[in-house]
mmCIF file of C-alpha atoms in Angstrom:
data_model
loop_
_atom_site.group_PDB
_atom_site.id
_atom_site.type_symbol
_atom_site.label_atom_id
_atom_site.label_comp_id
_atom_site.label_asym_id
_atom_site.label_seq_id
_atom_site.Cartn_x
_atom_site.Cartn_y
_atom_site.Cartn_z
ATOM 1 C CA UNK A 14 -8.513 0.626 8.873
ATOM 2 C CA UNK A 15 -10.083 -1.478 6.295
ATOM 3 C CA UNK A 16 -13.814 -1.811 5.560
ATOM 4 C CA UNK A 17 -15.055 -5.471 5.623
ATOM 5 C CA UNK A 18 -15.573 -6.802 2.193
ATOM 6 C CA UNK A 19 -18.947 -5.690 0.894
ATOM 7 C CA UNK A 20 -19.082 -2.690 3.215
ATOM 8 C CA UNK A 21 -16.810 -0.389 1.247
ATOM 9 C CA UNK A 22 -18.171 3.090 0.784
ATOM 10 C CA UNK A 23 -17.653 5.672 -1.851
ATOM 11 C CA UNK A 24 -17.524 8.200 0.946
ATOM 12 C CA UNK A 25 -14.468 6.578 2.468
ATOM 13 C CA UNK A 26 -12.582 5.150 -0.600
ATOM 14 C CA UNK A 27 -9.394 6.777 -1.642
ATOM 15 C CA UNK A 28 -8.059 6.558 -5.170
ATOM 16 C CA UNK A 29 -4.238 6.146 -5.460
ATOM 17 C CA UNK A 30 -2.459 7.274 -8.621
ATOM 18 C CA UNK A 31 1.177 7.001 -9.406
ATOM 19 C CA UNK A 32 3.612 8.258 -12.066
ATOM 20 C CA UNK A 33 6.478 6.605 -13.755
ATOM 21 C CA UNK A 34 9.316 6.599 -11.224
ATOM 22 C CA UNK A 35 7.121 5.732 -8.192
ATOM 23 C CA UNK A 36 9.140 3.508 -6.009
ATOM 24 C CA UNK A 37 7.469 0.314 -5.094
ATOM 25 C CA UNK A 38 8.826 -2.150 -2.626
ATOM 26 C CA UNK A 39 7.660 -5.316 -0.818
ATOM 27 C CA UNK A 40 8.451 -5.499 2.873
ATOM 28 C CA UNK A 41 8.508 -8.892 4.550
ATOM 29 C CA UNK A 42 8.148 -8.259 8.313
ATOM 30 C CA UNK A 43 9.259 -11.189 10.558
ATOM 31 C CA UNK A 44 6.935 -10.687 13.581
ATOM 32 C CA UNK A 45 9.135 -13.084 15.727
ATOM 33 C CA UNK A 46 12.268 -11.066 15.318
ATOM 34 C CA UNK A 47 10.896 -7.578 14.342
ATOM 35 C CA UNK A 48 13.186 -7.651 11.358
ATOM 36 C CA UNK A 49 11.924 -6.326 7.851
ATOM 37 C CA UNK A 50 13.463 -7.032 4.562
ATOM 38 C CA UNK A 51 12.688 -4.761 1.581
ATOM 39 C CA UNK A 52 12.683 -5.995 -2.087
ATOM 40 C CA UNK A 53 11.917 -4.127 -5.311
ATOM 41 C CA UNK A 54 8.368 -4.862 -6.524
ATOM 42 C CA UNK A 55 5.941 -3.460 -9.182
ATOM 43 C CA UNK A 56 2.360 -2.378 -9.341
ATOM 44 C CA UNK A 57 1.396 -5.888 -10.519
ATOM 45 C CA UNK A 58 2.396 -7.196 -7.036
ATOM 46 C CA UNK A 59 -0.293 -5.294 -5.376
ATOM 47 C CA UNK A 60 -3.311 -7.557 -4.666
ATOM 48 C CA UNK A 61 -6.831 -6.768 -3.413
ATOM 49 C CA UNK A 62 -6.987 -6.495 0.425
ATOM 50 C CA UNK A 63 -3.095 -5.979 0.516
ATOM 51 C CA UNK A 64 -1.660 -4.029 3.314
ATOM 52 C CA UNK A 65 0.144 -0.986 1.840
ATOM 53 C CA UNK A 66 1.974 2.111 3.053
ATOM 54 C CA UNK A 67 1.652 4.909 0.726
ATOM 55 C CA UNK A 68 3.909 8.005 0.521
ATOM 56 C CA UNK A 69 2.856 11.003 -1.447
ATOM 57 C CA UNK A 70 0.391 13.926 -1.220
ATOM 58 C CA UNK A 71 -3.359 14.266 -1.056
ATOM 59 C CA UNK A 72 -4.725 15.967 -4.136
ATOM 60 C CA UNK A 73 -8.116 16.200 -2.394
ATOM 61 C CA UNK A 74 -10.031 14.211 0.183
ATOM 62 C CA UNK A 75 -10.340 11.073 -2.006
ATOM 63 C CA UNK A 76 -7.134 11.158 -4.124
ATOM 64 C CA UNK A 77 -3.530 10.433 -3.287
ATOM 65 C CA UNK A 78 -0.670 10.977 -5.743
ATOM 66 C CA UNK A 79 1.961 8.278 -4.592
ATOM 67 C CA UNK A 80 5.694 8.686 -4.847
ATOM 68 C CA UNK A 81 6.438 5.475 -2.924
ATOM 69 C CA UNK A 82 4.351 2.444 -2.116
ATOM 70 C CA UNK A 83 5.366 -0.466 0.278
ATOM 71 C CA UNK A 84 3.494 -3.739 0.073
ATOM 72 C CA UNK A 85 3.463 -5.262 3.632
ATOM 73 C CA UNK A 86 3.614 -9.030 4.237
ATOM 74 C CA UNK A 87 3.868 -10.293 7.782
ATOM 75 C CA UNK A 88 5.212 -13.717 8.646
ATOM 76 C CA UNK A 89 6.363 -15.505 11.859
#
């Protein structure tokens, strides 16, 4: 779930950190066929309000240390 712009809260925000070696991909998901294609990406490809899947471990309630990040794009 995402907070509507302007309604973000420090109580619900999560900080994501990553180290060198963190795997980052872009997944293009074709909703008409259900097929997904993965391509290598970089941190600079992550945009505000992007849908992401983050693999890693919680350091505490508001901090995730990422080992893999997938940027999701949906298309027909």
